[in-house]
Short mmCIF file of C-alpha atoms in Angstrom, two decimals:
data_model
loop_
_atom_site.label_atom_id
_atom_site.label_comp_id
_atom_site.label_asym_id
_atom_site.label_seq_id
_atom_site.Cartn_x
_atom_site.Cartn_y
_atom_site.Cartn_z
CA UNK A 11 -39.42 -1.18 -2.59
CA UNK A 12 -39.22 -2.83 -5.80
CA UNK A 13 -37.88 -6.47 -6.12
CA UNK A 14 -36.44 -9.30 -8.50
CA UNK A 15 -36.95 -12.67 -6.62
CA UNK A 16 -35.50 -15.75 -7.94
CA UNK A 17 -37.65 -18.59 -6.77
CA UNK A 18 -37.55 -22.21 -6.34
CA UNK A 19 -40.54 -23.76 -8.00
CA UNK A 20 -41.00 -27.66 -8.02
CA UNK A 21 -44.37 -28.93 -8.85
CA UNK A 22 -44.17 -31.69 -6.65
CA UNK A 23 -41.44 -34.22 -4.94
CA UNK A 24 -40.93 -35.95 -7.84
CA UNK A 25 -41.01 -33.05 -10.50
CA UNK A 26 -37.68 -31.47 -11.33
CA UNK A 27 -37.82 -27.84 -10.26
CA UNK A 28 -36.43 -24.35 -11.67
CA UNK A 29 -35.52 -20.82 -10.46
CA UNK A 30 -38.54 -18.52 -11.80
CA UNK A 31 -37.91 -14.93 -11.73
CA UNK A 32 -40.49 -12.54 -10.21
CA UNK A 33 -41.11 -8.52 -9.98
CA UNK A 34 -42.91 -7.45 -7.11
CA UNK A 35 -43.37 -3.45 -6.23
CA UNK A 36 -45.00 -1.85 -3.29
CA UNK A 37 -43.01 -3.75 -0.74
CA UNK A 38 -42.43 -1.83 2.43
CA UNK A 39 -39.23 -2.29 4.46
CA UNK A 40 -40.91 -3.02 7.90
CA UNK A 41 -42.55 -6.17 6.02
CA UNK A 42 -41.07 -9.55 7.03
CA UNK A 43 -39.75 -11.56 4.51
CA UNK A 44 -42.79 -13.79 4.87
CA UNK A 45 -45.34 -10.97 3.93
CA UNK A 46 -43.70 -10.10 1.34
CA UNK A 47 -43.90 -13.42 -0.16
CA UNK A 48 -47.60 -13.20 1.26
CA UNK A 49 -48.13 -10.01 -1.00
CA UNK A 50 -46.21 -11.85 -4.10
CA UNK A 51 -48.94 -14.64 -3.54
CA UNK A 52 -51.32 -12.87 -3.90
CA UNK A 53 -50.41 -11.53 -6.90
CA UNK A 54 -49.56 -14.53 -8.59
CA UNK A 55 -53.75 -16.15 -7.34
CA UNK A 56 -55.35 -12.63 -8.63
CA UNK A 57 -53.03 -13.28 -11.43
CA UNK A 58 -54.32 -16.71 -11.92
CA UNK A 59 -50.95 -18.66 -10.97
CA UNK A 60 -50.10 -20.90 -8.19
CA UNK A 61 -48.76 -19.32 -5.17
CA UNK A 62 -45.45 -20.24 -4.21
CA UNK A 63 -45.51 -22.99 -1.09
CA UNK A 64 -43.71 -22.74 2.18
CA UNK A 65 -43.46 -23.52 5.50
CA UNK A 66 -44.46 -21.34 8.54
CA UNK A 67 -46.26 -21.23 11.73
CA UNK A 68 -45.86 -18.93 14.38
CA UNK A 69 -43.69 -15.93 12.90
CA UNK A 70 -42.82 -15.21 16.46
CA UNK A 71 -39.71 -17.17 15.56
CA UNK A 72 -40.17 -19.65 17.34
CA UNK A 73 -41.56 -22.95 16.14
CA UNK A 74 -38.74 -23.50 13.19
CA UNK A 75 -41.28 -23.85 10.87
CA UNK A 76 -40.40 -21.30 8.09
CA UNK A 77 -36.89 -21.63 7.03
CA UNK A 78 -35.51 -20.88 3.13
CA UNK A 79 -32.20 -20.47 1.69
CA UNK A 80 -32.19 -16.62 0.78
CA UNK A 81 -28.92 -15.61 -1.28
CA UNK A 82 -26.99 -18.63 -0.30
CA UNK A 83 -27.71 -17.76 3.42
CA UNK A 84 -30.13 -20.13 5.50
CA UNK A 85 -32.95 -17.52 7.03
CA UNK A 86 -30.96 -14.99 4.84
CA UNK A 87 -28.58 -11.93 6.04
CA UNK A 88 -29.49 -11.84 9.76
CA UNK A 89 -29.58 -13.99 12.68
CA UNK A 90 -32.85 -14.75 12.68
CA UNK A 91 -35.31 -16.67 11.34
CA UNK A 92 -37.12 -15.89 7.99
CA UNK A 93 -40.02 -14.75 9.89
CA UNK A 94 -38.22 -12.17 11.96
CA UNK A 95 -36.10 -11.08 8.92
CA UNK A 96 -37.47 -7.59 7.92
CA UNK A 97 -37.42 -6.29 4.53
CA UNK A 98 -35.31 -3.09 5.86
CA UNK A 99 -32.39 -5.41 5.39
CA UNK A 100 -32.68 -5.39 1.88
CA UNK A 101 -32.45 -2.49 -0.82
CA UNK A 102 -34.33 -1.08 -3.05
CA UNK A 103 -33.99 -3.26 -6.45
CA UNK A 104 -32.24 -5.77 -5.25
CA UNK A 105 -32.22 -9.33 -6.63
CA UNK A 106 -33.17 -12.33 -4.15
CA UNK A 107 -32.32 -15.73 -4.64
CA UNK A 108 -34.91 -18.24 -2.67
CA UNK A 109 -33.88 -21.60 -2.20
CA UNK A 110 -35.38 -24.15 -0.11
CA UNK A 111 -33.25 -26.20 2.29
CA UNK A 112 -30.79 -28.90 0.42
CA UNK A 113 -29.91 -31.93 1.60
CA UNK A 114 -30.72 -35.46 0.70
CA UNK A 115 -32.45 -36.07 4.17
CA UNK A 116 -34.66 -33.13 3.86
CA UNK A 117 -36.25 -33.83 0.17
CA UNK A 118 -38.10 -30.71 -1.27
CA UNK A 119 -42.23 -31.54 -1.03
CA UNK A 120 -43.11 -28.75 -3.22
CA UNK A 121 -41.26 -25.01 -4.39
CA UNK A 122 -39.94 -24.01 -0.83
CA UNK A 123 -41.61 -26.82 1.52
CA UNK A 124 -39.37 -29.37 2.60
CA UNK A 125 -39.73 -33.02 4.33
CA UNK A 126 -38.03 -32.41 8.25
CA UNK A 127 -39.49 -35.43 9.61
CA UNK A 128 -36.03 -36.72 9.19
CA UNK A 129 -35.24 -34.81 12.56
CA UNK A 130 -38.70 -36.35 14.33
CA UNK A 131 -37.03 -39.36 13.94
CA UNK A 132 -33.85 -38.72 15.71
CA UNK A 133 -35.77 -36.92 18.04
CA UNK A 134 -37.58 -40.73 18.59
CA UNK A 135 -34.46 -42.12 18.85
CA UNK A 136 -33.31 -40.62 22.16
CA UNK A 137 -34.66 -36.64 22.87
CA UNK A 138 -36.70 -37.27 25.44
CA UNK A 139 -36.69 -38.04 29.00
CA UNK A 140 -38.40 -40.86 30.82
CA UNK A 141 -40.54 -39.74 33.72
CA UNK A 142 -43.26 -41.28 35.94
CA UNK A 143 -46.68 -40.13 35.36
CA UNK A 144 -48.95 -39.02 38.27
CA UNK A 145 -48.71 -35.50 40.33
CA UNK A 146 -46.00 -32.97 39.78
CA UNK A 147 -42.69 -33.89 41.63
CA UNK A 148 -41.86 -31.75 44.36
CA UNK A 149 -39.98 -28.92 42.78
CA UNK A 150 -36.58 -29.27 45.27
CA UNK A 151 -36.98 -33.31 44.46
CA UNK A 152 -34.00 -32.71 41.54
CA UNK A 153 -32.16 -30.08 42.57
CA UNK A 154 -30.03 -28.83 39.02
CA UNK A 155 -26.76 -27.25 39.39
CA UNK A 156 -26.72 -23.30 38.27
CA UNK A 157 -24.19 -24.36 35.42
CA UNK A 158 -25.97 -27.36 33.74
CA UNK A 159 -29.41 -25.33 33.90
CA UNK A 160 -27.97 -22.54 32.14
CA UNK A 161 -25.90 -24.69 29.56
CA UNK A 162 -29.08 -26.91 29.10
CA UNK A 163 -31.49 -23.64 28.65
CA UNK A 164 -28.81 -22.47 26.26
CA UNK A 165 -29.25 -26.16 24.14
CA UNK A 166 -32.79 -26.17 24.55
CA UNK A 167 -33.52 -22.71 22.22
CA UNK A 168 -32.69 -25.39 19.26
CA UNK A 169 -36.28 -25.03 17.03
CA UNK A 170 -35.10 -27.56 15.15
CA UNK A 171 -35.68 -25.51 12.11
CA UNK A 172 -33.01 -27.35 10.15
CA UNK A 173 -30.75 -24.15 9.07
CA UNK A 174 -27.64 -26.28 10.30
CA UNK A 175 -28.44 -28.89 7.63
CA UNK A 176 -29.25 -26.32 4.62
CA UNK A 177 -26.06 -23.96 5.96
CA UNK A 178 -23.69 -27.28 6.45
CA UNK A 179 -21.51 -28.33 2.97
CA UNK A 180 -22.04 -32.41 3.89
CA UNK A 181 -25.54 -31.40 5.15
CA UNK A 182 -24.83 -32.86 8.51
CA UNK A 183 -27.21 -32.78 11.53
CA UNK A 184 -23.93 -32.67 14.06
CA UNK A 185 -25.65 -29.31 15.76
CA UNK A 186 -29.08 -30.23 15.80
CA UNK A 187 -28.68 -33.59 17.38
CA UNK A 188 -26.10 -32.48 19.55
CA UNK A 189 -27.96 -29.63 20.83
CA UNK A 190 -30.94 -32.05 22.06
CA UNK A 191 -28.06 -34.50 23.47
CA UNK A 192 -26.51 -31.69 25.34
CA UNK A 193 -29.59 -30.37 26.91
CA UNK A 194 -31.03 -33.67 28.09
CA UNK A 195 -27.36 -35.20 29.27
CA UNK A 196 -26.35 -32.15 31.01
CA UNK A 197 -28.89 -32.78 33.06
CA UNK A 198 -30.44 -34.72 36.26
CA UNK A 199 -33.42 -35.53 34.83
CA UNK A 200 -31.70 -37.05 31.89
CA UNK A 201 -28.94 -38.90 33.60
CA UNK A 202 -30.66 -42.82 33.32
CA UNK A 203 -30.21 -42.77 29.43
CA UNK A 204 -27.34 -40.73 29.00
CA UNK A 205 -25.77 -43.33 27.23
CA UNK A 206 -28.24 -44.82 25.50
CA UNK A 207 -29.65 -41.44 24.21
CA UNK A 208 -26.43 -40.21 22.57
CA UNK A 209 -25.89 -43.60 20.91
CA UNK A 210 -29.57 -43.83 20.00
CA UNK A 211 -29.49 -40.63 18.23
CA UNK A 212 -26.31 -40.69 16.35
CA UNK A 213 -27.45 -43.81 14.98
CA UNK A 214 -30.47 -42.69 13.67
CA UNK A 215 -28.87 -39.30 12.16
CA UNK A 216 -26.52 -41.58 10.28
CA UNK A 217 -30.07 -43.56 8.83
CA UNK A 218 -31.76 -41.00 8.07
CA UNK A 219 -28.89 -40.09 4.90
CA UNK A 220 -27.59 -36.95 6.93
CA UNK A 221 -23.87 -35.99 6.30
CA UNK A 222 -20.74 -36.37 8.88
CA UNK A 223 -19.48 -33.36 10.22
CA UNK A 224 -16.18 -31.61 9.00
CA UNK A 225 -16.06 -29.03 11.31
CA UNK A 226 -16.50 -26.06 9.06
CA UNK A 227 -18.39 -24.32 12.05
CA UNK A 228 -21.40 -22.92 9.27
CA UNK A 229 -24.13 -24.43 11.04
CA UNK A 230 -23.45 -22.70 14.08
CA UNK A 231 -23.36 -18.87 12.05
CA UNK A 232 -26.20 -20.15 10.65
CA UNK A 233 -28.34 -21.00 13.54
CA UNK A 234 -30.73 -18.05 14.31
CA UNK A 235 -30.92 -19.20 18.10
CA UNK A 236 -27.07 -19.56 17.98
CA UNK A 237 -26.42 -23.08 19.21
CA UNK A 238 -22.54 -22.92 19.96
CA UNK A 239 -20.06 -25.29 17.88
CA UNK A 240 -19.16 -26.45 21.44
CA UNK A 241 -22.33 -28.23 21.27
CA UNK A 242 -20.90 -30.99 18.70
CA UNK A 243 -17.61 -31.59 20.41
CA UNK A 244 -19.91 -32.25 23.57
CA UNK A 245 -21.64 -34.33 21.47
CA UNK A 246 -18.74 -36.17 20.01
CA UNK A 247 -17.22 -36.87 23.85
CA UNK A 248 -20.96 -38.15 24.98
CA UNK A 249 -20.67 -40.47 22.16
CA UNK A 250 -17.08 -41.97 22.51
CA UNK A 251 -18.12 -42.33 26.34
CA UNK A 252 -20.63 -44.40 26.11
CA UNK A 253 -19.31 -46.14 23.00
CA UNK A 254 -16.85 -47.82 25.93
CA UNK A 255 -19.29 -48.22 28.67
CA UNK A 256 -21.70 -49.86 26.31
CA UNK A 257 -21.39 -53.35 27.77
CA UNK B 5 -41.66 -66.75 30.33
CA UNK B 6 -38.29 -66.27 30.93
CA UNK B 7 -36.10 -62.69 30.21
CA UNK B 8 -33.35 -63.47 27.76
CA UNK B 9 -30.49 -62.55 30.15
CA UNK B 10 -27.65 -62.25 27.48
CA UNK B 11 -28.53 -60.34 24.32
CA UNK B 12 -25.87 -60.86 21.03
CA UNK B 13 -22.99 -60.24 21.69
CA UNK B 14 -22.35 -56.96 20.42
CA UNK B 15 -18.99 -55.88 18.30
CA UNK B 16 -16.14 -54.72 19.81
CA UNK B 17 -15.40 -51.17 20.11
CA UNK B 18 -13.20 -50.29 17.29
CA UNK B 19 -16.24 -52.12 15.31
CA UNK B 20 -18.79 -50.05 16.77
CA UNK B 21 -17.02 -46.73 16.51
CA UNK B 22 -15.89 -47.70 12.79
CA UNK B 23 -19.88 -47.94 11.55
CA UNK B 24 -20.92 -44.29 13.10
CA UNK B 25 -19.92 -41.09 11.59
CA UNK B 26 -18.56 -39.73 14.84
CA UNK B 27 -16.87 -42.91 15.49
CA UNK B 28 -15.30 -43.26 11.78
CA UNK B 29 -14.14 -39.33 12.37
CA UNK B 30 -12.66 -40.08 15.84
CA UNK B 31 -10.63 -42.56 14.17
CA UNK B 32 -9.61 -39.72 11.90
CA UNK B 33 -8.65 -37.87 15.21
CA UNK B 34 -6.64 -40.55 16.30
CA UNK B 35 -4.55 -41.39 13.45
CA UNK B 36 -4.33 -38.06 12.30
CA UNK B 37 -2.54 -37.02 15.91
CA UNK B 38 -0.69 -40.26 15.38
CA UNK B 39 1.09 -38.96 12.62
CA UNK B 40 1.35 -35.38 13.74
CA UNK B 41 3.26 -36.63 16.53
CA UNK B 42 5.48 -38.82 14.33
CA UNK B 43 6.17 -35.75 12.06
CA UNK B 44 7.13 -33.39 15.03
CA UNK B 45 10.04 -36.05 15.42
CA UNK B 46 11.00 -36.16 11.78
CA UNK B 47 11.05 -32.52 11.57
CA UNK B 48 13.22 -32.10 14.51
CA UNK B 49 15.37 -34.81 13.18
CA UNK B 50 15.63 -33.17 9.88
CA UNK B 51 17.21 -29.92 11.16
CA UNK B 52 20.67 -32.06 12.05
CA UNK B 53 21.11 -31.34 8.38
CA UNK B 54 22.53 -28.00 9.37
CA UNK B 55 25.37 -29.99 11.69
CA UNK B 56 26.90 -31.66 8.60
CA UNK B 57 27.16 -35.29 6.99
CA UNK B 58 28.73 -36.81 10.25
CA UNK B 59 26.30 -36.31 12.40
CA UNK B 60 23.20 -36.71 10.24
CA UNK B 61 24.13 -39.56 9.19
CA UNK B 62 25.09 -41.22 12.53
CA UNK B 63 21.90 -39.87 13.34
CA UNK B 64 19.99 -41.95 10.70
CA UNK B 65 22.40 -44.90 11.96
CA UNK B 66 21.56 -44.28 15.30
CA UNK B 67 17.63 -44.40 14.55
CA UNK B 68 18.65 -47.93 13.18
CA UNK B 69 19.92 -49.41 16.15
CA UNK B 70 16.97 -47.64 18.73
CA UNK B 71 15.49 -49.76 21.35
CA UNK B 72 18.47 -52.08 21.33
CA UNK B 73 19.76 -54.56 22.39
CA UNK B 74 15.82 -55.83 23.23
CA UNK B 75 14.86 -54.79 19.87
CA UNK B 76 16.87 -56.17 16.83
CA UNK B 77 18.41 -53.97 14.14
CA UNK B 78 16.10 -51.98 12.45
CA UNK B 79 12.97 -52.83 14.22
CA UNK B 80 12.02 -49.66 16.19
CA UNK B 81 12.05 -48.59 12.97
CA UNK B 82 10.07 -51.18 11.52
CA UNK B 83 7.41 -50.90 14.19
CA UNK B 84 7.14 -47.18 13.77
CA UNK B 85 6.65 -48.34 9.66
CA UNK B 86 3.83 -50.17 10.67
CA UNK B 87 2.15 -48.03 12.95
CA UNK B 88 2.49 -44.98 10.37
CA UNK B 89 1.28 -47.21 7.93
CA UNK B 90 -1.72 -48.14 9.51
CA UNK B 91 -2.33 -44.99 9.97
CA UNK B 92 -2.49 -43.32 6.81
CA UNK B 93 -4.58 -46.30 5.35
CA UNK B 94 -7.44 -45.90 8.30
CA UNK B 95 -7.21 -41.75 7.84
CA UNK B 96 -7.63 -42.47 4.40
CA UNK B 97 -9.82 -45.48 3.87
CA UNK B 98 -12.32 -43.54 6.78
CA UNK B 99 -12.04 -40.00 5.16
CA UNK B 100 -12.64 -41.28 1.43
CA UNK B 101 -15.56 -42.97 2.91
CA UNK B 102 -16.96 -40.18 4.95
CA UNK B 103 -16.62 -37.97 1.88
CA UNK B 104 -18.41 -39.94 -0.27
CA UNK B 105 -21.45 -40.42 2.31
CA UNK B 106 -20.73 -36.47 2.99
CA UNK B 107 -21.06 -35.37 -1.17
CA UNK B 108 -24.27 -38.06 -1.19
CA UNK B 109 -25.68 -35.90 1.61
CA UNK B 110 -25.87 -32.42 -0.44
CA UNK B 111 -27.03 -33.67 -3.84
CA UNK B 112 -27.53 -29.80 -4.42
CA UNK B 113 -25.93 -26.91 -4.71
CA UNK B 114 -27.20 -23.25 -3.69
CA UNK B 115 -27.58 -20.79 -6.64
CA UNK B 116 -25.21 -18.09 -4.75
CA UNK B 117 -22.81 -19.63 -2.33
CA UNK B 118 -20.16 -17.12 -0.08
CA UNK B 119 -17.32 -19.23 1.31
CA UNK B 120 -17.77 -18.14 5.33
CA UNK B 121 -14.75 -21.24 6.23
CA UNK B 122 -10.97 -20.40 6.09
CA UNK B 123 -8.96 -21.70 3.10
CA UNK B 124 -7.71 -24.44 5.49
CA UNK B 125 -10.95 -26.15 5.52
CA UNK B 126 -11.97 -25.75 2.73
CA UNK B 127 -8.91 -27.48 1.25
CA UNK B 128 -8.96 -30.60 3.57
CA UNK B 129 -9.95 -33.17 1.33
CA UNK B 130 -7.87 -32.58 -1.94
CA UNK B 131 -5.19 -31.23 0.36
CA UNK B 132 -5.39 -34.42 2.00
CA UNK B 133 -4.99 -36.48 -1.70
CA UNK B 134 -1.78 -34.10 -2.23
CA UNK B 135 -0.35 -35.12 0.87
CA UNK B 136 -0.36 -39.11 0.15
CA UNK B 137 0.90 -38.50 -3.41
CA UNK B 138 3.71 -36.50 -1.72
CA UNK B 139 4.16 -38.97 0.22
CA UNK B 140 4.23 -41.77 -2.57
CA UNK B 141 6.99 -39.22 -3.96
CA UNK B 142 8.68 -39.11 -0.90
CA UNK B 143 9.23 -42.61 -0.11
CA UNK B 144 10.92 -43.13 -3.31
CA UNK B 145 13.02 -40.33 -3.22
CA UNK B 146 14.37 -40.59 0.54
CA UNK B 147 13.76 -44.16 1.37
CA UNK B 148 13.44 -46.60 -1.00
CA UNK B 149 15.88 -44.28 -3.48
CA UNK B 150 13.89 -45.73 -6.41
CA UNK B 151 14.30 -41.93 -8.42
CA UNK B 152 17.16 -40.57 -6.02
CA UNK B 153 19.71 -39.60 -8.37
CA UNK B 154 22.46 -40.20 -5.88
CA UNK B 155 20.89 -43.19 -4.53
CA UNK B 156 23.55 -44.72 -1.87
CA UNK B 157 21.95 -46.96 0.74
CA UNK B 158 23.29 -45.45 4.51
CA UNK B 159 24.70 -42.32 3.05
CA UNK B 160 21.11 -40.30 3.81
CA UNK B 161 22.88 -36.64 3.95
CA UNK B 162 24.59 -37.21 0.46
CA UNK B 163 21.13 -38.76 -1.15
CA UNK B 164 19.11 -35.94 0.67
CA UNK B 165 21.62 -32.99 -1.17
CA UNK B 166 21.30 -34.63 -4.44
CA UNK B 167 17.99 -34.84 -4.47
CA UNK B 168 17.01 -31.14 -3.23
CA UNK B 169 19.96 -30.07 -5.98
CA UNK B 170 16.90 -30.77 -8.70
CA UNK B 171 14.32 -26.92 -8.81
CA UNK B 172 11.14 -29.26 -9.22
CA UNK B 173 11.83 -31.21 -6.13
CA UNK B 174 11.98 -28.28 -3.90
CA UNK B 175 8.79 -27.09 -5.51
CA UNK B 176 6.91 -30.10 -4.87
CA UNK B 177 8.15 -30.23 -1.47
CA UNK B 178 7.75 -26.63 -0.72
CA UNK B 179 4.64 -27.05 -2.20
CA UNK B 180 3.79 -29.98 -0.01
CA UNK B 181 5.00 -28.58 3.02
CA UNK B 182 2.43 -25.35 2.63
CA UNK B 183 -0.67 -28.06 2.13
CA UNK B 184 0.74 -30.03 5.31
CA UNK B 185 0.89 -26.37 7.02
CA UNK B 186 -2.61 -26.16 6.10
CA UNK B 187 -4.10 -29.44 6.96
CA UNK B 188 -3.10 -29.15 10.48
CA UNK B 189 -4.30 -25.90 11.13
CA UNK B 190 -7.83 -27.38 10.37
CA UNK B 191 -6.89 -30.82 11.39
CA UNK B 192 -5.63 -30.51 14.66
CA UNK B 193 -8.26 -28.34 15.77
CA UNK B 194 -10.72 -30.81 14.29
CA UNK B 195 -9.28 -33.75 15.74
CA UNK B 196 -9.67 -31.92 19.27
CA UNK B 197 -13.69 -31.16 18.51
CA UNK B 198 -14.26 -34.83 17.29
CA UNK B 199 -12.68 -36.11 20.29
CA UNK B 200 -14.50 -33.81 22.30
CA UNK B 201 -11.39 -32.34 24.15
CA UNK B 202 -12.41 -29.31 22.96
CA UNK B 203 -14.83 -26.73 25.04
CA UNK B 204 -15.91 -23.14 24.22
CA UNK B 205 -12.80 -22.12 27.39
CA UNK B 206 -9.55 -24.55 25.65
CA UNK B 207 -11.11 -23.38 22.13
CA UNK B 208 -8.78 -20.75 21.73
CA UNK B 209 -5.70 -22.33 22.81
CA UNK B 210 -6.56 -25.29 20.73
CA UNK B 211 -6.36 -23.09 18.18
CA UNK B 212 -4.06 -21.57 18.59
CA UNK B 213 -1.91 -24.93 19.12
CA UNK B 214 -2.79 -26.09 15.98
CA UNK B 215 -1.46 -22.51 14.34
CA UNK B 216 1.70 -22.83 15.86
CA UNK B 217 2.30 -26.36 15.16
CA UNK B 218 1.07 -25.40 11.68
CA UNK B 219 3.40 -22.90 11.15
CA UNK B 220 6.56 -24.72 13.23
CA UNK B 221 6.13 -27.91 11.18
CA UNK B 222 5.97 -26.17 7.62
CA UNK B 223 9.27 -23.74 8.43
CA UNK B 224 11.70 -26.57 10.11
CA UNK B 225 10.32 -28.90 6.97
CA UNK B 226 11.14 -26.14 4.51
CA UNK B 227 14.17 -25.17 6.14
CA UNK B 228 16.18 -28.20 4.47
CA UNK B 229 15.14 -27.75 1.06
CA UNK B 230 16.02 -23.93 1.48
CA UNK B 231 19.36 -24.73 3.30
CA UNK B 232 20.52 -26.93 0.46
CA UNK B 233 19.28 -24.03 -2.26
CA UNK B 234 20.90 -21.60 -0.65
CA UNK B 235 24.69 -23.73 -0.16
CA UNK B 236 24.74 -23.85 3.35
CA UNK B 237 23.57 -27.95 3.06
CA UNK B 238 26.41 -29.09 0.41
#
């Protein structure tokens, strides 16, 4: 396959950054998106240039690590993220626009690399659970309904990659905070901060710069582990509930 | 040492809801619903056009003289005045300042961008301006009869005919009455997801809801302009 890409290239955080244009040849279609930017890399070092920067980890799709706007799309056509997106889903000649992730919370390090610690943060604020140390609890000490494991389990595939943010017009982080909110509040173990976790967390998402939500519903197409809308309006009744039992 | 036993006091709800997004959107909800509710009423009310000048205006007379004899002349209809009031100024005041914060949040754009919401949403904001101009429009046509060209104080039916007998007030009404359609197709589903009444089994039938209340409210509104177009209001 041979490709036009249109890539983001910023120098650094505080450099103001351009779309460059690229040819690459010789790409096959069972390459994932990420080797074929490996094989443009290389390229551009034998040619002498700097290789274009970005994010990734596992490419099991997994970790959230890799994550780029491609043709407007976060983690492009599929549902998926860029490291399971094969090149099979593109055609021969095509022209690919690569973007990194925009939004004011998540500022751009360098070409495709952004700053998520944004999301660490709101994860400090309230995604966790407090448990005594020592030996493992007996496993029938908590027993967990059928219904809130599943809906919990469902929560918990959340990578936090940030696709909700880049895919979301106010770049709000309604579904990622929501989906750590839901998992932890739905259950047992998470009960003793329930209130405090949701109010924690919404607080710090509204520091850290993100947008409000408008209910356009594009994180949720967006999000390659497909974190339901429901999510948010869980979210948003967690929140008003403890706003009253506050005191 | 001894605990501090009583922290700050902390603000009082409306307060504390006010300074979070969700909160400042659930305020939205509230309002929003508010006025949905008050504009079910006035729709319904509207359609005793088609029984004639008696009874539409004893009708508006009647309105005048509600929630008597506890409640003075006029007052029911003051109070609802106020509440209405309130309400557009907090669903405006909160979504002018969750926009800004919104636009602030996505400094840039995307070099290829496919519109994946329905028109509806995507027209909530400036739909939203168009509605309080209308309503600016409206309250000097209809209520204050500042630019009605008939303009008699208790003779509603006679200032409502005159007014609709000008093209360019239908069209801005019509054209008003489609952006209302359209704001609460997105907005009553909304304000059901931002007070979290909403859950992936009611979704549909919220949706639906807000379609049909959509639709209902834009047709019975339009009806009047149409009815006095057409000669059978005259």
């Amino acid at each position: 396959m041979k490709l036009t890409l249109r890539i983001w290239r910023q120098r650094d955080a505080d450099s103001a950054g351009a779309m460059t244009t690229y040819e690459v040849d010789g790409i096959s279609e069972d390459m994932s998106f990420l080797e074929m930017l490996d094989h443009l890399n290389e390229e551009l070092i034998l040619a002498g240039d700097e290789p274009v920067a970005f994010d990734h980890d596992c490419r099991e799709g997994i970790c959230g690590a890799c994550g780029m706007v491609i043709n407007g799309q976060a983690h492009g056509p599929e549902r998926t993220t860029t490291c399971q997106l094969h090149m099979r889903h593109f055609r021969d000649g095509d022209v690919i626009d690569v973007e990194p992730w925009r939004a004011a919370a998540f500022p751009v390090v360098k070409d495709l690399v952004v700053d998520r610690s944004a999301f660490d943060r709101i994860i400090g604020a309230g995604g966790y659970v407090s448990v005594p140390t020592g030996a493992a609890p007996e496993a029938h000490a908590t027993p967990v309904p059928k219904e809130a494991a599943d809906l919990a389990f469902e929560h918990a595939e959340c990578i936090g990659c940030g696709a909700c943010v880049a895919a979301c017009p106010n770049g709000s982080a309604m579904l990622f905070t929501s989906a750590k909110v839901v998992h932890l509040n739905v259950l047992p173990q998470g009960a003793p901060e329930r209130e405090s976790r949701v109010l924690g967390m919404v607080s710090a998402m509204d520091e850290q710069g993100f947008g409000g939500c408008t209910n356009t519903g594009e994180c949720a197409v967006a999000c390659p582990k497909g974190i339901p809308l429901s999510a948010i309006g869980t979210m948003n009744r967690e929140y008003l509930r403890a706003s009253v039992k506050r005191r | 040492m001894a605990l501090a036993t009583r922290t700050e006091r902390s603000p009082s709800l409306i307060g504390f809801v006010w300074h979070s997004t969700v909160g400042k959107k659930a305020v939205m909800a509230v309002t929003g619903l508010v006025m949905l509710a008050y504009l079910v009423a006035h729709m319904l009310g509207n359609l005793k056009i088609f029984f004639g000048a008696g009874e539409f205006n004893a009708y508006a007379h009647w309105l005048r003289t509600l929630g008597g004899p506890v409640l003075h002349h006029e007052w029911f209809l003051w109070i609802v005045r106020a509440v209405l009031a309130a309400s557009v100024v907090l669903h405006g005041v909160a979504a002018y300042q969750l926009s800004r914060r919104d636009l602030a949040a996505r400094p840039a754009r995307y070099e290829r961008r496919r519109a994946r919401t329905s028109y509806a949403t995507r027209t909530m904001r400036w739909g939203g301006v168009v509605l309080g101009l209308f309503l600016v429009w409206h309250l000097l046509d209809l209520t204050t009869l500042t630019v009605n060209p008939n303009a008699q104080q208790g003779h509603p039916y006679e200032n409502l005919v005159a007014s609709f007998g000008r093209w360019y007030v239908n069209v801005v009404y019509i054209v008003a009455m489609l952006a209302l359609g359209l704001h609460i197709r997105h907005g009553f589903w909304s304000a059901a997801q931002t007070l979290g009444a909403n859950s992936p089994r009611r979704d549909r039938a919220f949706k639906a809801t807000a379609d049909g209340l959509a639709a209902l409210l834009t047709l019975g509104f339009v009806a009047v302009p149409i009815g006095v177009m057409t000669g059978i209001v005259s």
